Amino acid sequence: MRFFIVALFFTNGIYAQPNDTIFIAEAIRNAVSLYGNQMTAQSRLINGSSYNRVQLLHNNRSHLEDAHPYYTFEWIPGTVLYDGEWYETSLLYDVSSDNLIMFNTTLQKQILLVKEKVEQFTLNKHHFVRLNEGLPMGGGFYEVTYSGPTPVYIRTKKNMERAVGNNATVPYKYVTKNFYYIKKGNHYYAVKSKSSVLKVLSEQRAVLKELMRLKSFRDNRAFFISEMARIYDHHEATK
């Protein structure tokens, strides 16, 4: 029995993303191809406003993450469900302002999409959804790292802060912080430690606690929490 649980835990190996999330991303891309939506001057995506990507604070490639407010500084091929329709286009996610930008190839123009019309989007194999305002942790875009009955969400924030220390070569940098949530029933629970995960998934505490001895929580927190939720759902469904 223990061998089965361990095998289940290490099935995904690394956090490229859990398999079900990859499946969702593939299904979205297939849906886009099936309907063949094209970016034209009449597209609904042009309903947004013009946008100019901000410049890098510095060009140090080893610390490029803190030089910009974006998920990645490069434009990424992605898909977006916008105003009820799927589109395939190049996207830029401004994490600092929590806005999505697309590049319209017809107009050769960057467009800031109307946030309320963006239902979900993908960047490579990462899947994001817009949660409604009024939730305890606030509305906005969240990455879905596990989409089973007990899903896991990550809210990433980037804020510009003054650089400190004698080795600081630029006055400011962007600091990234991740916040993790498990949705159980109709409630969202913030989790940031092993004990907080066990508290939320208490019905399978013994099984999960045993697994926690096998892998470091800090190695990849997103993968770890997602795997705990996945294994929790598996045992809840089979008990």
Short mmCIF file of C-alpha atoms in Angstrom, two decimals:
data_model
loop_
_atom_site.label_atom_id
_atom_site.label_comp_id
_atom_site.label_asym_id
_atom_site.label_seq_id
_atom_site.Cartn_x
_atom_site.Cartn_y
_atom_site.Cartn_z
CA MET A 1 0.00 0.00 0.00
CA ARG A 2 2.79 2.38 0.89
CA PHE A 3 4.56 1.66 -2.42
CA PHE A 4 1.41 2.60 -4.32
CA ILE A 5 1.11 5.90 -2.48
CA VAL A 6 4.76 6.77 -3.05
CA ALA A 7 4.46 5.94 -6.74
CA LEU A 8 1.38 8.12 -6.98
CA PHE A 9 3.22 10.99 -5.33
CA PHE A 10 6.19 10.94 -7.67
CA THR A 11 4.27 10.32 -10.90
CA ASN A 12 4.60 13.90 -12.15
CA GLY A 13 8.22 14.31 -11.09
CA ILE A 14 8.68 18.00 -11.64
CA TYR A 15 6.37 20.96 -11.67
CA ALA A 16 6.05 21.57 -15.34
CA GLN A 17 2.48 21.23 -14.21
CA PRO A 18 0.24 18.36 -13.03
CA ASN A 19 -1.07 16.16 -15.86
CA ASP A 20 -4.69 17.27 -15.61
CA THR A 21 -3.66 20.91 -16.03
CA ILE A 22 -1.58 20.03 -19.09
CA PHE A 23 -4.63 18.21 -20.46
CA ILE A 24 -6.73 21.36 -20.00
CA ALA A 25 -4.15 23.47 -21.82
CA GLU A 26 -4.05 20.97 -24.71
CA ALA A 27 -7.85 20.87 -24.87
CA ILE A 28 -7.96 24.66 -25.04
CA ARG A 29 -5.44 24.74 -27.89
CA ASN A 30 -7.43 22.08 -29.74
CA ALA A 31 -10.63 24.08 -29.29
CA VAL A 32 -8.93 27.15 -30.71
CA SER A 33 -7.69 25.19 -33.74
CA LEU A 34 -11.10 23.61 -34.25
CA TYR A 35 -12.97 26.88 -34.45
CA GLY A 36 -10.17 28.62 -36.34
CA ASN A 37 -10.55 32.06 -34.75
CA GLN A 38 -8.27 34.55 -36.48
CA MET A 39 -6.96 37.89 -35.26
CA THR A 40 -8.40 40.55 -37.60
CA ALA A 41 -8.96 44.27 -37.35
CA GLN A 42 -12.60 43.51 -36.52
CA SER A 43 -11.73 41.13 -33.68
CA ARG A 44 -13.27 41.68 -30.27
CA LEU A 45 -9.77 41.75 -28.86
CA ILE A 46 -9.28 45.22 -30.33
CA ASN A 47 -11.80 46.53 -27.80
CA GLY A 48 -8.91 47.06 -25.40
CA SER A 49 -6.66 50.12 -25.20
CA SER A 50 -3.17 50.70 -26.58
CA TYR A 51 -0.27 49.54 -24.44
CA ASN A 52 3.50 49.94 -24.41
CA ARG A 53 5.66 47.34 -22.69
CA VAL A 54 7.83 48.89 -19.98
CA GLN A 55 11.61 48.84 -20.31
CA LEU A 56 13.83 46.56 -18.27
CA LEU A 57 15.27 48.09 -15.11
CA HIS A 58 18.58 46.41 -15.96
CA ASN A 59 20.05 43.89 -18.41
CA ASN A 60 21.61 41.48 -15.94
CA ARG A 61 20.46 38.15 -17.38
CA SER A 62 21.15 36.26 -14.16
CA HIS A 63 18.59 38.45 -12.32
CA LEU A 64 16.24 39.33 -15.16
CA GLU A 65 13.18 38.25 -13.17
CA ASP A 66 13.44 41.33 -10.92
CA ALA A 67 13.92 43.75 -13.85
CA HIS A 68 10.33 43.78 -15.12
CA PRO A 69 6.71 43.48 -13.88
CA TYR A 70 5.72 40.62 -16.19
CA TYR A 71 5.25 36.88 -15.89
CA THR A 72 7.95 36.69 -18.54
CA PHE A 73 9.42 39.64 -20.43
CA GLU A 74 9.02 37.87 -23.78
CA TRP A 75 5.76 37.59 -25.66
CA ILE A 76 4.42 34.06 -25.22
CA PRO A 77 2.18 32.12 -27.63
CA GLY A 78 -1.05 31.55 -25.75
CA THR A 79 -4.81 31.28 -25.82
CA VAL A 80 -7.41 33.50 -24.22
CA LEU A 81 -11.14 33.13 -23.62
CA TYR A 82 -12.22 36.71 -24.21
CA ASP A 83 -15.80 37.92 -24.22
CA GLY A 84 -17.01 34.34 -24.69
CA GLU A 85 -14.71 33.38 -27.58
CA TRP A 86 -11.36 31.57 -27.73
CA TYR A 87 -8.43 33.22 -29.48
CA GLU A 88 -4.86 32.15 -30.15
CA THR A 89 -2.36 35.00 -30.01
CA SER A 90 0.86 36.29 -28.43
CA LEU A 91 0.30 37.33 -24.83
CA LEU A 92 2.07 39.29 -22.13
CA TYR A 93 0.87 39.04 -18.52
CA ASP A 94 1.60 42.13 -16.42
CA VAL A 95 1.71 40.58 -12.94
CA SER A 96 2.25 43.91 -11.19
CA SER A 97 -1.01 45.42 -12.45
CA ASP A 98 -2.73 42.04 -13.00
CA ASN A 99 -3.54 42.81 -16.63
CA LEU A 100 -3.29 40.80 -19.84
CA ILE A 101 -1.84 42.27 -23.03
CA MET A 102 -2.05 40.81 -26.52
CA PHE A 103 -0.08 41.62 -29.67
CA ASN A 104 -2.29 42.17 -32.69
CA THR A 105 -0.29 41.10 -35.73
CA THR A 106 -2.68 42.75 -38.18
CA LEU A 107 -2.29 46.18 -36.62
CA GLN A 108 1.22 45.52 -35.24
CA LYS A 109 -0.07 46.93 -31.99
CA GLN A 110 -0.02 46.00 -28.29
CA ILE A 111 -3.54 45.87 -26.83
CA LEU A 112 -4.42 46.00 -23.12
CA LEU A 113 -7.43 43.69 -22.87
CA VAL A 114 -10.48 44.61 -20.83
CA LYS A 115 -9.86 42.61 -17.67
CA GLU A 116 -13.52 41.88 -16.96
CA LYS A 117 -13.86 40.22 -20.38
CA VAL A 118 -10.92 37.85 -19.84
CA GLU A 119 -12.33 34.61 -18.39
CA GLN A 120 -9.18 32.49 -18.63
CA PHE A 121 -5.95 32.19 -20.59
CA THR A 122 -2.93 29.96 -21.06
CA LEU A 123 0.76 30.82 -21.33
CA ASN A 124 2.53 27.76 -22.72
CA LYS A 125 1.20 25.02 -20.40
CA HIS A 126 0.28 27.34 -17.53
CA HIS A 127 -3.45 27.87 -17.09
CA PHE A 128 -4.90 31.03 -15.51
CA VAL A 129 -8.47 31.88 -14.57
CA ARG A 130 -10.07 35.10 -13.39
CA LEU A 131 -11.72 34.72 -10.01
CA ASN A 132 -14.46 37.15 -9.10
CA GLU A 133 -14.10 40.09 -6.78
CA GLY A 134 -15.57 39.58 -3.33
CA LEU A 135 -13.53 36.51 -2.46
CA PRO A 136 -11.56 36.69 0.82
CA MET A 137 -8.23 36.77 -1.05
CA GLY A 138 -9.48 39.20 -3.70
CA GLY A 139 -10.41 38.75 -7.33
CA GLY A 140 -8.08 38.68 -10.32
CA PHE A 141 -5.98 36.21 -12.26
CA TYR A 142 -4.88 33.00 -10.54
CA GLU A 143 -2.86 30.14 -11.95
CA VAL A 144 -4.57 26.75 -11.62
CA THR A 145 -1.94 24.14 -10.77
CA TYR A 146 -4.43 21.38 -9.97
CA SER A 147 -8.01 21.35 -11.27
CA GLY A 148 -9.54 18.33 -9.55
CA PRO A 149 -12.39 18.35 -7.01
CA THR A 150 -10.10 20.16 -4.53
CA PRO A 151 -8.29 22.60 -6.85
CA VAL A 152 -5.14 24.57 -6.09
CA TYR A 153 -4.60 28.20 -7.10
CA ILE A 154 -1.57 30.48 -7.06
CA ARG A 155 -1.76 34.27 -6.96
CA THR A 156 1.51 35.85 -8.05
CA LYS A 157 2.29 39.46 -7.22
CA LYS A 158 5.22 41.63 -8.30
CA ASN A 159 5.89 44.98 -6.67
CA MET A 160 8.65 47.48 -7.31
CA GLU A 161 10.79 48.02 -4.23
CA ARG A 162 13.94 49.93 -3.48
CA ALA A 163 17.01 47.74 -3.77
CA VAL A 164 19.08 47.59 -0.59
CA GLY A 165 22.57 46.41 0.24
CA ASN A 166 26.07 47.30 -0.84
CA ASN A 167 25.86 45.01 -3.87
CA ALA A 168 22.77 46.69 -5.34
CA THR A 169 23.62 47.94 -8.84
CA VAL A 170 20.22 49.51 -9.59
CA PRO A 171 18.02 51.57 -7.24
CA TYR A 172 14.85 49.52 -7.72
CA LYS A 173 13.80 45.96 -8.45
CA TYR A 174 10.59 43.94 -8.78
CA VAL A 175 9.98 41.50 -5.95
CA THR A 176 7.87 38.42 -6.68
CA LYS A 177 5.66 36.80 -4.06
CA ASN A 178 3.41 33.77 -4.49
CA PHE A 179 0.28 33.05 -2.47
CA TYR A 180 -1.23 29.55 -2.45
CA TYR A 181 -4.87 28.58 -2.02
CA ILE A 182 -6.79 25.32 -1.82
CA LYS A 183 -10.48 25.37 -2.65
CA LYS A 184 -12.39 22.86 -0.57
CA GLY A 185 -16.13 22.88 -1.03
CA ASN A 186 -17.14 26.51 -1.47
CA HIS A 187 -14.28 27.94 0.58
CA TYR A 188 -10.77 29.07 -0.35
CA TYR A 189 -8.05 28.38 2.19
CA ALA A 190 -4.66 30.09 2.20
CA VAL A 191 -1.83 27.60 2.72
CA LYS A 192 1.88 28.28 3.15
CA SER A 193 3.23 25.45 5.28
CA LYS A 194 2.91 21.69 5.70
CA SER A 195 0.76 22.14 8.78
CA SER A 196 -1.65 24.48 6.98
CA VAL A 197 -2.06 21.97 4.13
CA LEU A 198 -2.72 19.15 6.61
CA LYS A 199 -5.26 21.30 8.43
CA VAL A 200 -7.27 21.88 5.24
CA LEU A 201 -6.98 18.27 4.04
CA SER A 202 -7.43 16.79 7.50
CA GLU A 203 -9.59 13.84 6.38
CA GLN A 204 -6.47 12.26 4.85
CA ARG A 205 -3.99 13.60 7.38
CA ALA A 206 -2.28 10.26 8.08
CA VAL A 207 -1.67 9.48 4.40
CA LEU A 208 -0.46 12.97 3.54
CA LYS A 209 1.76 13.26 6.60
CA GLU A 210 3.54 10.08 5.58
CA LEU A 211 4.14 11.47 2.09
CA MET A 212 5.46 14.75 3.46
CA ARG A 213 8.41 12.89 4.92
CA LEU A 214 9.51 11.88 1.43
CA LYS A 215 9.90 15.28 -0.22
CA SER A 216 10.99 18.75 0.83
CA PHE A 217 8.17 21.29 0.93
CA ARG A 218 10.48 24.11 -0.15
CA ASP A 219 11.88 22.42 -3.27
CA ASN A 220 8.78 23.24 -5.28
CA ARG A 221 5.90 24.49 -3.19
CA ALA A 222 3.41 24.68 -6.06
CA PHE A 223 4.03 21.10 -7.12
CA PHE A 224 4.00 19.87 -3.53
CA ILE A 225 0.65 21.45 -2.63
CA SER A 226 -0.89 20.34 -5.93
CA GLU A 227 0.24 16.76 -5.36
CA MET A 228 -1.17 16.78 -1.84
CA ALA A 229 -4.55 17.92 -3.16
CA ARG A 230 -4.47 15.34 -5.96
CA ILE A 231 -3.66 12.48 -3.60
CA TYR A 232 -6.27 13.74 -1.13
CA ASP A 233 -8.92 13.62 -3.87
CA HIS A 234 -7.82 10.13 -4.91
CA HIS A 235 -8.22 8.73 -1.40
CA GLU A 236 -11.46 10.60 -0.77
CA ALA A 237 -12.92 9.10 -3.95
CA THR A 238 -11.87 5.55 -3.10
CA LYS A 239 -12.58 5.37 0.62
#
